[in-house]
Amino acid sequence: MRFLLDDEQREFARTLDGMLTAADTPAVVRAWASGDTTPGRALWARLAETGVFALAVPEEHDGLGALPVELAVAFTELGRHAVPGPVVETVAAAVFLERLGDEAPAAAWLPGIASGKTAASLCLLSPGSPYSPYSPYALDADTADAVFVVDGDTVRLAESTGPLQPSADPARRLSRPLGGTVLAKGPEVAAAAAHAADAAALATAAQALGLGRALLAQTVEYAKQRTQFGVAIGSFQAVKHRLADVLIALEFAQPLIHAAALALAAGDSSSGRQIAAAKVSACEAAYTAARTALQLHGALGYTEELNLSLWIRKARALRYAWGTPAACRARVLGSESDGRPYEPDRATQKGADG
């Protein structure tokens, strides 16, 4: 199995990196967190022009087809630049609608998702308790053009949302979707939701990989500049070891993500476990990168004014979104194979993502 990207995929990544570097994403993130989504939706439209959202939409609905590897490449760059908004949830919604087996919802929403005109959110409700990846909250439900709520074998289009809930990442605006019209009902709804959850977990893992790389790059640069006892802290052996540990963790996560994407594209029966392994690996690596960045930046790392804080706070939120560490490990080990739900870390029992 080949895990290396080809020339076209690498060029796609470079194009996205260049575009997002020029877009001043920290300003976009801060605006989104304050409730001003205008800069974010403008960036969303530019991402759509590159084909990011079309990668999750079949060709018959104006997309490029289901291309999990290219999606992983794209979301790595979105994570590297901390792009806000329900980007993962929109892709998950597209996968869900395509798998639903009902042409009417797909025809109504997929062309808009592919073109970037429609931002969507997907909320999966678990009967009885908030087991991962289920949650009563939807990301950016207050600003999304469509919020799809799956409850067992029923999916409805939400008509309103409840109050915003706090998150570790201020740019992740969580709220409960309320009411709505039933779009479809039947066993195919639950099957489509499970596949969409896998796609969301894979995209989140790729986001975390990009986020961790950005945190590492910023921390390495700072370690070259900050001095103690008259020398740069980057010359200290302990600091070198911390940074090397982060690099190794990120390097190990990358092939897991690519392998999971290839398995998903091939319809491999083991793709779910591979995605879980990729997510826990990438998100734990990103979380380690965030902790290292915070420690090596010292008190400066806590300041709201420093752009680094936008990446640090997102790392924890991504760690719990679409599959907690405990839930992912349980899936890798097959702990949920008896049909019972697997319990997430207690940090997420309130239902929010951190």
PDB file of N, CA, C and O in Angstrom, residues 63-105:
ATOM      1  N   GLY A  63     -20.260  17.440  -7.964  1.00  0.00           N
ATOM      2  CA  GLY A  63     -19.054  17.278  -7.184  1.00  0.00           C
ATOM      3  C   GLY A  63     -17.936  16.621  -7.972  1.00  0.00           C
ATOM      4  O   GLY A  63     -18.028  16.430  -9.186  1.00  0.00           O
ATOM      5  N   LEU A  64     -16.882  16.268  -7.276  1.00  0.00           N
ATOM      6  CA  LEU A  64     -15.732  15.615  -7.887  1.00  0.00           C
ATOM      7  C   LEU A  64     -15.695  14.132  -7.569  1.00  0.00           C
ATOM      8  O   LEU A  64     -14.784  13.430  -7.987  1.00  0.00           O
ATOM      9  N   GLY A  65     -16.671  13.671  -6.806  1.00  0.00           N
ATOM     10  CA  GLY A  65     -16.682  12.274  -6.407  1.00  0.00           C
ATOM     11  C   GLY A  65     -16.150  12.105  -4.996  1.00  0.00           C
ATOM     12  O   GLY A  65     -15.584  13.046  -4.411  1.00  0.00           O
ATOM     13  N   ALA A  66     -16.340  10.940  -4.414  1.00  0.00           N
ATOM     14  CA  ALA A  66     -15.839  10.668  -3.075  1.00  0.00           C
ATOM     15  C   ALA A  66     -14.341  10.385  -3.136  1.00  0.00           C
ATOM     16  O   ALA A  66     -13.920   9.341  -3.623  1.00  0.00           O
ATOM     17  N   LEU A  67     -13.536  11.329  -2.631  1.00  0.00           N
ATOM     18  CA  LEU A  67     -12.076  11.209  -2.701  1.00  0.00           C
ATOM     19  C   LEU A  67     -11.488  11.417  -1.302  1.00  0.00           C
ATOM     20  O   LEU A  67     -10.995  12.503  -0.972  1.00  0.00           O
ATOM     21  N   PRO A  68     -11.527  10.384  -0.434  1.00  0.00           N
ATOM     22  CA  PRO A  68     -11.072  10.537   0.950  1.00  0.00           C
ATOM     23  C   PRO A  68      -9.622  10.972   1.099  1.00  0.00           C
ATOM     24  O   PRO A  68      -9.297  11.736   2.012  1.00  0.00           O
ATOM     25  N   VAL A  69      -8.741  10.500   0.220  1.00  0.00           N
ATOM     26  CA  VAL A  69      -7.326  10.880   0.348  1.00  0.00           C
ATOM     27  C   VAL A  69      -7.153  12.370   0.094  1.00  0.00           C
ATOM     28  O   VAL A  69      -6.463  13.081   0.845  1.00  0.00           O
ATOM     29  N   GLU A  70      -7.788  12.873  -0.959  1.00  0.00           N
ATOM     30  CA  GLU A  70      -7.699  14.301  -1.262  1.00  0.00           C
ATOM     31  C   GLU A  70      -8.353  15.131  -0.154  1.00  0.00           C
ATOM     32  O   GLU A  70      -7.891  16.234   0.175  1.00  0.00           O
ATOM     33  N   LEU A  71      -9.442  14.604   0.421  1.00  0.00           N
ATOM     34  CA  LEU A  71     -10.067  15.297   1.553  1.00  0.00           C
ATOM     35  C   LEU A  71      -9.108  15.383   2.733  1.00  0.00           C
ATOM     36  O   LEU A  71      -9.017  16.426   3.395  1.00  0.00           O
ATOM     37  N   ALA A  72      -8.385  14.306   2.997  1.00  0.00           N
ATOM     38  CA  ALA A  72      -7.409  14.318   4.092  1.00  0.00           C
ATOM     39  C   ALA A  72      -6.311  15.340   3.823  1.00  0.00           C
ATOM     40  O   ALA A  72      -5.872  16.057   4.735  1.00  0.00           O
ATOM     41  N   VAL A  73      -5.868  15.436   2.587  1.00  0.00           N
ATOM     42  CA  VAL A  73      -4.864  16.437   2.211  1.00  0.00           C
ATOM     43  C   VAL A  73      -5.399  17.845   2.463  1.00  0.00           C
ATOM     44  O   VAL A  73      -4.721  18.696   3.048  1.00  0.00           O
ATOM     45  N   ALA A  74      -6.634  18.086   2.029  1.00  0.00           N
ATOM     46  CA  ALA A  74      -7.239  19.409   2.188  1.00  0.00           C
ATOM     47  C   ALA A  74      -7.411  19.775   3.659  1.00  0.00           C
ATOM     48  O   ALA A  74      -7.073  20.886   4.087  1.00  0.00           O
ATOM     49  N   PHE A  75      -7.914  18.832   4.464  1.00  0.00           N
ATOM     50  CA  PHE A  75      -8.188  19.144   5.860  1.00  0.00           C
ATOM     51  C   PHE A  75      -6.922  19.263   6.691  1.00  0.00           C
ATOM     52  O   PHE A  75      -6.923  19.927   7.727  1.00  0.00           O
ATOM     53  N   THR A  76      -5.841  18.666   6.237  1.00  0.00           N
ATOM     54  CA  THR A  76      -4.561  18.903   6.907  1.00  0.00           C
ATOM     55  C   THR A  76      -4.180  20.381   6.781  1.00  0.00           C
ATOM     56  O   THR A  76      -3.727  21.008   7.745  1.00  0.00           O
ATOM     57  N   GLU A  77      -4.397  20.955   5.605  1.00  0.00           N
ATOM     58  CA  GLU A  77      -4.081  22.369   5.404  1.00  0.00           C
ATOM     59  C   GLU A  77      -5.074  23.265   6.143  1.00  0.00           C
ATOM     60  O   GLU A  77      -4.692  24.300   6.688  1.00  0.00           O
ATOM     61  N   LEU A  78      -6.352  22.879   6.187  1.00  0.00           N
ATOM     62  CA  LEU A  78      -7.334  23.653   6.945  1.00  0.00           C
ATOM     63  C   LEU A  78      -6.978  23.661   8.431  1.00  0.00           C
ATOM     64  O   LEU A  78      -7.128  24.680   9.111  1.00  0.00           O
ATOM     65  N   GLY A  79      -6.479  22.525   8.930  1.00  0.00           N
ATOM     66  CA  GLY A  79      -6.049  22.471  10.315  1.00  0.00           C
ATOM     67  C   GLY A  79      -4.786  23.267  10.554  1.00  0.00           C
ATOM     68  O   GLY A  79      -4.642  23.937  11.583  1.00  0.00           O
ATOM     69  N   ARG A  80      -3.874  23.236   9.600  1.00  0.00           N
ATOM     70  CA  ARG A  80      -2.618  23.990   9.726  1.00  0.00           C
ATOM     71  C   ARG A  80      -2.900  25.484   9.913  1.00  0.00           C
ATOM     72  O   ARG A  80      -2.193  26.190  10.630  1.00  0.00           O
ATOM     73  N   HIS A  81      -3.963  25.957   9.273  1.00  0.00           N
ATOM     74  CA  HIS A  81      -4.298  27.385   9.335  1.00  0.00           C
ATOM     75  C   HIS A  81      -5.486  27.682  10.244  1.00  0.00           C
ATOM     76  O   HIS A  81      -5.982  28.811  10.262  1.00  0.00           O
ATOM     77  N   ALA A  82      -5.953  26.682  11.004  1.00  0.00           N
ATOM     78  CA  ALA A  82      -7.027  26.856  11.996  1.00  0.00           C
ATOM     79  C   ALA A  82      -8.290  27.471  11.393  1.00  0.00           C
ATOM     80  O   ALA A  82      -8.929  28.331  11.998  1.00  0.00           O
ATOM     81  N   VAL A  83      -8.662  27.047  10.194  1.00  0.00           N
ATOM     82  CA  VAL A  83      -9.847  27.586   9.518  1.00  0.00           C
ATOM     83  C   VAL A  83     -11.085  27.293  10.364  1.00  0.00           C
ATOM     84  O   VAL A  83     -11.326  26.149  10.751  1.00  0.00           O
ATOM     85  N   PRO A  84     -11.898  28.319  10.667  1.00  0.00           N
ATOM     86  CA  PRO A  84     -13.088  28.109  11.504  1.00  0.00           C
ATOM     87  C   PRO A  84     -14.294  27.678  10.683  1.00  0.00           C
ATOM     88  O   PRO A  84     -14.260  27.663   9.448  1.00  0.00           O
ATOM     89  N   GLY A  85     -15.362  27.343  11.390  1.00  0.00           N
ATOM     90  CA  GLY A  85     -16.614  26.989  10.729  1.00  0.00           C
ATOM     91  C   GLY A  85     -16.830  25.492  10.663  1.00  0.00           C
ATOM     92  O   GLY A  85     -15.920  24.694  10.933  1.00  0.00           O
ATOM     93  N   PRO A  86     -18.031  25.072  10.269  1.00  0.00           N
ATOM     94  CA  PRO A  86     -18.370  23.641  10.246  1.00  0.00           C
ATOM     95  C   PRO A  86     -17.866  22.936   8.985  1.00  0.00           C
ATOM     96  O   PRO A  86     -18.639  22.306   8.257  1.00  0.00           O
ATOM     97  N   VAL A  87     -16.568  23.042   8.729  1.00  0.00           N
ATOM     98  CA  VAL A  87     -16.012  22.442   7.512  1.00  0.00           C
ATOM     99  C   VAL A  87     -16.106  20.917   7.561  1.00  0.00           C
ATOM    100  O   VAL A  87     -16.475  20.267   6.576  1.00  0.00           O
ATOM    101  N   VAL A  88     -15.763  20.342   8.717  1.00  0.00           N
ATOM    102  CA  VAL A  88     -15.870  18.885   8.863  1.00  0.00           C
ATOM    103  C   VAL A  88     -17.328  18.461   8.787  1.00  0.00           C
ATOM    104  O   VAL A  88     -17.682  17.482   8.114  1.00  0.00           O
ATOM    105  N   GLU A  89     -18.200  19.196   9.478  1.00  0.00           N
ATOM    106  CA  GLU A  89     -19.608  18.837   9.533  1.00  0.00           C
ATOM    107  C   GLU A  89     -20.282  18.957   8.175  1.00  0.00           C
ATOM    108  O   GLU A  89     -21.202  18.184   7.855  1.00  0.00           O
ATOM    109  N   THR A  90     -19.841  19.905   7.360  1.00  0.00           N
ATOM    110  CA  THR A  90     -20.404  20.047   6.017  1.00  0.00           C
ATOM    111  C   THR A  90     -20.037  18.845   5.155  1.00  0.00           C
ATOM    112  O   THR A  90     -20.878  18.304   4.420  1.00  0.00           O
ATOM    113  N   VAL A  91     -18.792  18.421   5.251  1.00  0.00           N
ATOM    114  CA  VAL A  91     -18.365  17.220   4.526  1.00  0.00           C
ATOM    115  C   VAL A  91     -19.125  15.995   5.032  1.00  0.00           C
ATOM    116  O   VAL A  91     -19.572  15.148   4.249  1.00  0.00           O
ATOM    117  N   ALA A  92     -19.285  15.894   6.353  1.00  0.00           N
ATOM    118  CA  ALA A  92     -20.019  14.765   6.923  1.00  0.00           C
ATOM    119  C   ALA A  92     -21.468  14.767   6.445  1.00  0.00           C
ATOM    120  O   ALA A  92     -22.030  13.705   6.137  1.00  0.00           O
ATOM    121  N   ALA A  93     -22.079  15.946   6.379  1.00  0.00           N
ATOM    122  CA  ALA A  93     -23.454  16.052   5.900  1.00  0.00           C
ATOM    123  C   ALA A  93     -23.559  15.612   4.442  1.00  0.00           C
ATOM    124  O   ALA A  93     -24.514  14.934   4.046  1.00  0.00           O
ATOM    125  N   ALA A  94     -22.550  15.989   3.639  1.00  0.00           N
ATOM    126  CA  ALA A  94     -22.550  15.587   2.224  1.00  0.00           C
ATOM    127  C   ALA A  94     -22.468  14.069   2.096  1.00  0.00           C
ATOM    128  O   ALA A  94     -23.189  13.457   1.302  1.00  0.00           O
ATOM    129  N   VAL A  95     -21.593  13.453   2.884  1.00  0.00           N
ATOM    130  CA  VAL A  95     -21.457  11.993   2.861  1.00  0.00           C
ATOM    131  C   VAL A  95     -22.759  11.337   3.315  1.00  0.00           C
ATOM    132  O   VAL A  95     -23.213  10.345   2.732  1.00  0.00           O
ATOM    133  N   PHE A  96     -23.365  11.897   4.343  1.00  0.00           N
ATOM    134  CA  PHE A  96     -24.626  11.360   4.846  1.00  0.00           C
ATOM    135  C   PHE A  96     -25.726  11.425   3.791  1.00  0.00           C
ATOM    136  O   PHE A  96     -26.426  10.433   3.536  1.00  0.00           O
ATOM    137  N   LEU A  97     -25.884  12.567   3.145  1.00  0.00           N
ATOM    138  CA  LEU A  97     -26.940  12.729   2.146  1.00  0.00           C
ATOM    139  C   LEU A  97     -26.712  11.807   0.950  1.00  0.00           C
ATOM    140  O   LEU A  97     -27.665  11.256   0.385  1.00  0.00           O
ATOM    141  N   GLU A  98     -25.446  11.635   0.568  1.00  0.00           N
ATOM    142  CA  GLU A  98     -25.142  10.773  -0.579  1.00  0.00           C
ATOM    143  C   GLU A  98     -25.461   9.321  -0.269  1.00  0.00           C
ATOM    144  O   GLU A  98     -25.888   8.567  -1.143  1.00  0.00           O
ATOM    145  N   ARG A  99     -25.287   8.920   1.010  1.00  0.00           N
ATOM    146  CA  ARG A  99     -25.517   7.534   1.409  1.00  0.00           C
ATOM    147  C   ARG A  99     -26.963   7.266   1.820  1.00  0.00           C
ATOM    148  O   ARG A  99     -27.332   6.126   2.077  1.00  0.00           O
ATOM    149  N   LEU A 100     -27.761   8.306   1.912  1.00  0.00           N
ATOM    150  CA  LEU A 100     -29.111   8.181   2.453  1.00  0.00           C
ATOM    151  C   LEU A 100     -30.025   7.316   1.604  1.00  0.00           C
ATOM    152  O   LEU A 100     -30.940   6.663   2.113  1.00  0.00           O
ATOM    153  N   GLY A 101     -29.777   7.292   0.294  1.00  0.00           N
ATOM    154  CA  GLY A 101     -30.620   6.499  -0.586  1.00  0.00           C
ATOM    155  C   GLY A 101     -31.889   7.193  -1.018  1.00  0.00           C
ATOM    156  O   GLY A 101     -32.695   6.634  -1.754  1.00  0.00           O
ATOM    157  N   ASP A 102     -32.074   8.440  -0.570  1.00  0.00           N
ATOM    158  CA  ASP A 102     -33.247   9.233  -0.967  1.00  0.00           C
ATOM    159  C   ASP A 102     -32.741  10.368  -1.854  1.00  0.00           C
ATOM    160  O   ASP A 102     -31.980  11.229  -1.413  1.00  0.00           O
ATOM    161  N   GLU A 103     -33.149  10.401  -3.099  1.00  0.00           N
ATOM    162  CA  GLU A 103     -32.623  11.358  -4.057  1.00  0.00           C
ATOM    163  C   GLU A 103     -33.047  12.789  -3.761  1.00  0.00           C
ATOM    164  O   GLU A 103     -32.300  13.733  -4.042  1.00  0.00           O
ATOM    165  N   ALA A 104     -34.206  12.990  -3.175  1.00  0.00           N
ATOM    166  CA  ALA A 104     -34.723  14.341  -2.976  1.00  0.00           C
ATOM    167  C   ALA A 104     -33.819  15.202  -2.075  1.00  0.00           C
ATOM    168  O   ALA A 104     -33.421  16.309  -2.472  1.00  0.00           O
ATOM    169  N   PRO A 105     -33.463  14.747  -0.855  1.00  0.00           N
ATOM    170  CA  PRO A 105     -32.558  15.563  -0.025  1.00  0.00           C
ATOM    171  C   PRO A 105     -31.198  15.778  -0.681  1.00  0.00           C
ATOM    172  O   PRO A 105     -30.619  16.871  -0.574  1.00  0.00           O
TER     173      PRO A 105
END
